[in-house]
Coordinates of C-alpha atoms in Angstrom, one line a residue:
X1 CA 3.9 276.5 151.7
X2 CA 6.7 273.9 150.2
X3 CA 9.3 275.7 148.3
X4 CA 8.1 274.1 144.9
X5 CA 5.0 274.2 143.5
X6 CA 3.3 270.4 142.7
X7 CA 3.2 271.3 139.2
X8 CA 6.5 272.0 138.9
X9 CA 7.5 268.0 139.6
X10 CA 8.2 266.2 137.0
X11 CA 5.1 263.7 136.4
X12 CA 6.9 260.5 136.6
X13 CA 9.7 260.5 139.3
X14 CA 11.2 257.3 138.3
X15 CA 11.5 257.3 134.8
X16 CA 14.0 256.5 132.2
X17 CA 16.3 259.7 133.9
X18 CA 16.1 258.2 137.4
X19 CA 15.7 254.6 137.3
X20 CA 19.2 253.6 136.2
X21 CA 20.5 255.4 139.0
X22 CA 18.3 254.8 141.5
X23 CA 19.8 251.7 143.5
X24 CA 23.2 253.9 143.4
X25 CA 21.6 256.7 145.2
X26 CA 19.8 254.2 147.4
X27 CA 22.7 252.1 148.5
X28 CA 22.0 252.1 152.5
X29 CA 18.6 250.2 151.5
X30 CA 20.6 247.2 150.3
X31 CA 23.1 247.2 153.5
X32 CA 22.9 243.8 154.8
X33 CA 21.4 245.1 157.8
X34 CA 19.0 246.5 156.4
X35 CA 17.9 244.2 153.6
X36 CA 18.3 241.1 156.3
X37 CA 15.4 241.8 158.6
X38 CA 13.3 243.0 155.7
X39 CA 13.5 239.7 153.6
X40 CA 13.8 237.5 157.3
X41 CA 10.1 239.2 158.5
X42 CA 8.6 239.1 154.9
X43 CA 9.9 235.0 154.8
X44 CA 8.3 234.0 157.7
X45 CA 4.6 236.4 157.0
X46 CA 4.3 235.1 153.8
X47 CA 5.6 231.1 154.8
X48 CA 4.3 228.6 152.0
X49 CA 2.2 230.9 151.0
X50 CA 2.5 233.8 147.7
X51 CA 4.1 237.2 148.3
X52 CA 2.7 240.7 146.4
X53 CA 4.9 243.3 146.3
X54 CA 2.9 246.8 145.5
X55 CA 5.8 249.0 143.7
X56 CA 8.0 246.5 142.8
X57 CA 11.0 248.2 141.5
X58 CA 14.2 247.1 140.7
X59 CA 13.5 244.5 143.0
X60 CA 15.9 245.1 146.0
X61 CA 13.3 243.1 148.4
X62 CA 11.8 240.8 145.9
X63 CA 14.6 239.4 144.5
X64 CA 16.3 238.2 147.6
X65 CA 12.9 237.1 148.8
X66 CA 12.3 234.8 145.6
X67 CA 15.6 233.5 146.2
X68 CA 14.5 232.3 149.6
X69 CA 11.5 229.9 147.4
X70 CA 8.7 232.5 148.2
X71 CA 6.8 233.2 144.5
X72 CA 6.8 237.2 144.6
X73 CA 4.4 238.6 142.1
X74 CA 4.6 242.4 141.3
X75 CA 3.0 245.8 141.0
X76 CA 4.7 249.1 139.6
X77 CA 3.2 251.9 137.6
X78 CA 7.1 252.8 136.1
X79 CA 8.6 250.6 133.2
X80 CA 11.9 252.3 133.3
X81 CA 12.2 250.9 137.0
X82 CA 10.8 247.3 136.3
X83 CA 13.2 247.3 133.2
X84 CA 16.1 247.7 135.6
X85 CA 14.6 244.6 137.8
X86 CA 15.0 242.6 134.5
X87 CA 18.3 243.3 134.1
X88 CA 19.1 241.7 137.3
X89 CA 19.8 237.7 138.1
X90 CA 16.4 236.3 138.2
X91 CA 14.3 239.8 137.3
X92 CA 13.4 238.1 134.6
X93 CA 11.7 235.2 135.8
X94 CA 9.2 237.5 138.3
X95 CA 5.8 238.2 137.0
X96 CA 5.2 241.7 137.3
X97 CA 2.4 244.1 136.0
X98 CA 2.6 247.7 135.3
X99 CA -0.4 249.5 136.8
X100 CA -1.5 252.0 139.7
X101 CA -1.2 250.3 143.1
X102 CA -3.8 251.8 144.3
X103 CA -6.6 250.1 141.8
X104 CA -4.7 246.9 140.1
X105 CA -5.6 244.0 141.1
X106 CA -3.6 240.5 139.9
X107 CA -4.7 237.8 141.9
X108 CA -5.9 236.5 145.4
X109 CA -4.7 234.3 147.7
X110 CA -1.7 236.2 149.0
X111 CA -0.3 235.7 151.8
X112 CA 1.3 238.6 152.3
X113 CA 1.2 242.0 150.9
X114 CA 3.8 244.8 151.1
X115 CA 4.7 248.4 150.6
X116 CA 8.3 249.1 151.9
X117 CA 10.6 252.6 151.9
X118 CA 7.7 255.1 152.5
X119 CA 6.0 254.0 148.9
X120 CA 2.9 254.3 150.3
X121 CA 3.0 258.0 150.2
X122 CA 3.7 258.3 146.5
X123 CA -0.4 258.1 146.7
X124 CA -1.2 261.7 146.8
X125 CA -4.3 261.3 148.1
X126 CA -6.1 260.0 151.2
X127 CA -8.9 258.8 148.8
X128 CA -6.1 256.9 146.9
X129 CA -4.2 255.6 149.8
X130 CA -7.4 254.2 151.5
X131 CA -8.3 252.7 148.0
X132 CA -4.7 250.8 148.0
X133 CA -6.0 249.0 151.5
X134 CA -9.4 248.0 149.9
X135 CA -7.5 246.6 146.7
X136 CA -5.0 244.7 148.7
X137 CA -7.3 243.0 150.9
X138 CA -9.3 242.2 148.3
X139 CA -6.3 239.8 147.3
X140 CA -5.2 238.6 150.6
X141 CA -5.8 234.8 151.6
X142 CA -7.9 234.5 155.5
X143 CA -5.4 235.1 157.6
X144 CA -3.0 237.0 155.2
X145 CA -0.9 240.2 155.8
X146 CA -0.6 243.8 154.3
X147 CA 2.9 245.3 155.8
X148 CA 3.9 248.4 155.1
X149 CA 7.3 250.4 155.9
X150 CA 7.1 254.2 156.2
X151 CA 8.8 257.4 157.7
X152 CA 6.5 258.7 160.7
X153 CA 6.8 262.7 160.1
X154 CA 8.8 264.6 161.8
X155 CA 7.4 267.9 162.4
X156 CA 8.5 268.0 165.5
X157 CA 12.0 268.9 164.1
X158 CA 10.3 271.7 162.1
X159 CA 10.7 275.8 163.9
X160 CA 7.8 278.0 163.1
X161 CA 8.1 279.1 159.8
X162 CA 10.7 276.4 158.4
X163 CA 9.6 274.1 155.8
X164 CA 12.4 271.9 155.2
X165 CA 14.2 268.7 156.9
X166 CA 17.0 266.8 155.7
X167 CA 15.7 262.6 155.8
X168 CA 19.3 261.3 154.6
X169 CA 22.6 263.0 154.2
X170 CA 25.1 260.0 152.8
X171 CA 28.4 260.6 150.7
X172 CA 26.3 259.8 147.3
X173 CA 23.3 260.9 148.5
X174 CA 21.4 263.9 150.3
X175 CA 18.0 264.1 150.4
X176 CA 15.6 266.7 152.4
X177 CA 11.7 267.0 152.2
X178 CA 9.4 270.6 151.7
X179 CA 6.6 270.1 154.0
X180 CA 3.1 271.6 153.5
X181 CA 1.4 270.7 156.8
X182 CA -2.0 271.9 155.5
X183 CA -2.2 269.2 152.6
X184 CA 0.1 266.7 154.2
X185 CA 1.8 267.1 150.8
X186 CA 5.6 267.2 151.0
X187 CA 8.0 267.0 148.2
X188 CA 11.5 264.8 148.2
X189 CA 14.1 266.3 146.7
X190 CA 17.6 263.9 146.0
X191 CA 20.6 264.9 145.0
X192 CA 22.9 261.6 143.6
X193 CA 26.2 261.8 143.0
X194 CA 27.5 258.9 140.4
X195 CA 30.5 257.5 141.1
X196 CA 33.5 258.3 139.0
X197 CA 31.9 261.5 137.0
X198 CA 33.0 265.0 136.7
X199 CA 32.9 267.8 135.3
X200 CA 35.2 269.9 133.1
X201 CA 37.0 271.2 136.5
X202 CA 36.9 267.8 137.7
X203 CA 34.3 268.3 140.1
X204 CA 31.9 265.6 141.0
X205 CA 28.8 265.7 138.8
X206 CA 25.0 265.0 140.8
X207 CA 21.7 264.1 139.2
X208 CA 19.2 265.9 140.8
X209 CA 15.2 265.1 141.3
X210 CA 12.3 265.4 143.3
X211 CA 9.2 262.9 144.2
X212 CA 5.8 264.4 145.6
X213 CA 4.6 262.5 148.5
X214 CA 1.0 262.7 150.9
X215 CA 2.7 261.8 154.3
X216 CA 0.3 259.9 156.7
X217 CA 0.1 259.1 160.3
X218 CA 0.0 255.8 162.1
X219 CA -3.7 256.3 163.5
X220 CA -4.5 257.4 159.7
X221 CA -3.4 254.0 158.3
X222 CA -5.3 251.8 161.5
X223 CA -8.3 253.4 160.0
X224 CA -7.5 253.0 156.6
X225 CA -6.9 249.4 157.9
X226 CA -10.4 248.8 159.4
X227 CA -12.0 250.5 156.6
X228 CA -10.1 247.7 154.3
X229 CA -11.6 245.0 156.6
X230 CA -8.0 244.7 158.1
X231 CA -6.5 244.6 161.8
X232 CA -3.9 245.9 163.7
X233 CA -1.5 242.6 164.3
X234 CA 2.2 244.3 164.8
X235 CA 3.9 247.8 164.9
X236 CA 7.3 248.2 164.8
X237 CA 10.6 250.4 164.8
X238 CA 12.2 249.0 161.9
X239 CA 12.6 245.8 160.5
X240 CA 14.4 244.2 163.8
X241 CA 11.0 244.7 165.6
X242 CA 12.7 247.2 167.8
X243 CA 9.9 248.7 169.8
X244 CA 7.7 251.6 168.3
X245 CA 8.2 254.1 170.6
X246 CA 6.9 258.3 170.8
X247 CA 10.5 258.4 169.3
X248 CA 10.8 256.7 166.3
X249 CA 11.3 258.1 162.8
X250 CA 9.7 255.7 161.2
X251 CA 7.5 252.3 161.1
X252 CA 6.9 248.8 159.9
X253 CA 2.9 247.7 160.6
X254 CA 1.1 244.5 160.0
X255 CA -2.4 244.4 159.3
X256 CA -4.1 241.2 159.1
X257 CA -7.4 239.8 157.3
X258 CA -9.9 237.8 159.3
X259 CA -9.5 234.1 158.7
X260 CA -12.5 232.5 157.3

């Protein structure tokens, strides 16, 4: 069993509470060498082509990416977090539409289509997540891509009878997940601290919150895949296309649609 009950999450994890904070307490995702190889892989899949991304965000990957010449349309469900995007250089200027990933549909013709930093499994549902495949397909050009970027899980790390592993532990961030192997349910739990404020004793003061997730295997998403219509081109480490190995934590996967 996870240590907090589904219903007690709050309903929208990224709302007007997190979303102004959120970039702060994911700082290591904008690291140059991180963000580098993200934008460098995306640039080259989606080439003269247009770019979805599915839960946009504040934009850390679709801003630099526009920046490169590649039109980037959008997808998120939260306002609060697309509302932080706008306040950026150039947020403005991205056409983005609030709506479930898993159902809304904006175009075709994509060339490539992408779900990076484990958003994928913010569908809680197999029947949702396989429904995301269908839907981006369905708007990919012959010959376009669907990447995704997610954690593999690591229950391998997990004694009998624990239910919790730490995923980052940073100096304005720690994070661990509450795992419910049955359901493949787990649930995120972040503490941030903002820099510069403290408390009465002049301690430093963290925001806390939580995000439910429905962790999937690799295998699972190859069949989601071929249920979209969609093939197995690439798996990867990371970003750097560092081999996927029985080892790695997590994974960056291109699918591809036939061309005509």
């Amino acid at each position: 069993m996870t240590a907090y009950a589904m219903d007690d999450l709050e309903p929208n994890p990224f709302d007007e509470r997190v979303a102004p904070t959120y970039d702060a307490g994911s700082a290591h995702m904008f690291e140059p060498a991180v963000l580098g190889p993200t934008v460098d892989v995306l640039y080259e899949l989606a080439g003269d082509g247009r770019a979805l991304e599915l839960a946009i965000g504040t934009g850390r990957v679709a801003l630099p990416l526009a920046e490169r010449g590649v039109e980037v349309h959008g997808i998120d469900f939260s306002e609060a977090m697309v509302a932080q995007l706008r306040r950026k250089p150039g947020g403005d200027r991205l056409p983005v539409t609030i709506g479930d990933m898993s159902t809304t549909r904006v175009g075709s013709g994509y060339r490539v289509a992408y779900l990076v930093y484990n958003t994928i499994t913010n569908l809680l549902t197999q029947d949702e997540q396989v429904e995301c495949f269908r839907t981006v397909a369905a708007q990919l050009a012959p010959g376009g891509s669907f990447v995704v970027e997610v954690f593999v899980p690591q229950l391998r790390r997990m004694p009998p009878g624990q239910t919790a592993v730490p995923f980052h532990v940073g100096r304005r961030h720690v994070g661990f997940d509450t795992v419910d192997v049955v359901t493949q349910r787990c649930v995120s739990h972040h503490f941030v601290r903002t820099e510069g404020d403290t408390d009465a004793g002049g301690r430093g003061v963290a925001t806390y919150s939580t995000s439910a997730h429905r962790y999937v295997w690799p295998s699972e998403l190859d069949l989601m895949a071929r249920i979209a219509g969609l093939t197995l081109r690439d798996r990867w480490a990371d970003w750097t296309r560092a081999p996927f190995t029985a080892d790695s934590s997590s994974h960056v996967s291109v699918w591809t649609k036939a061309a005509a």
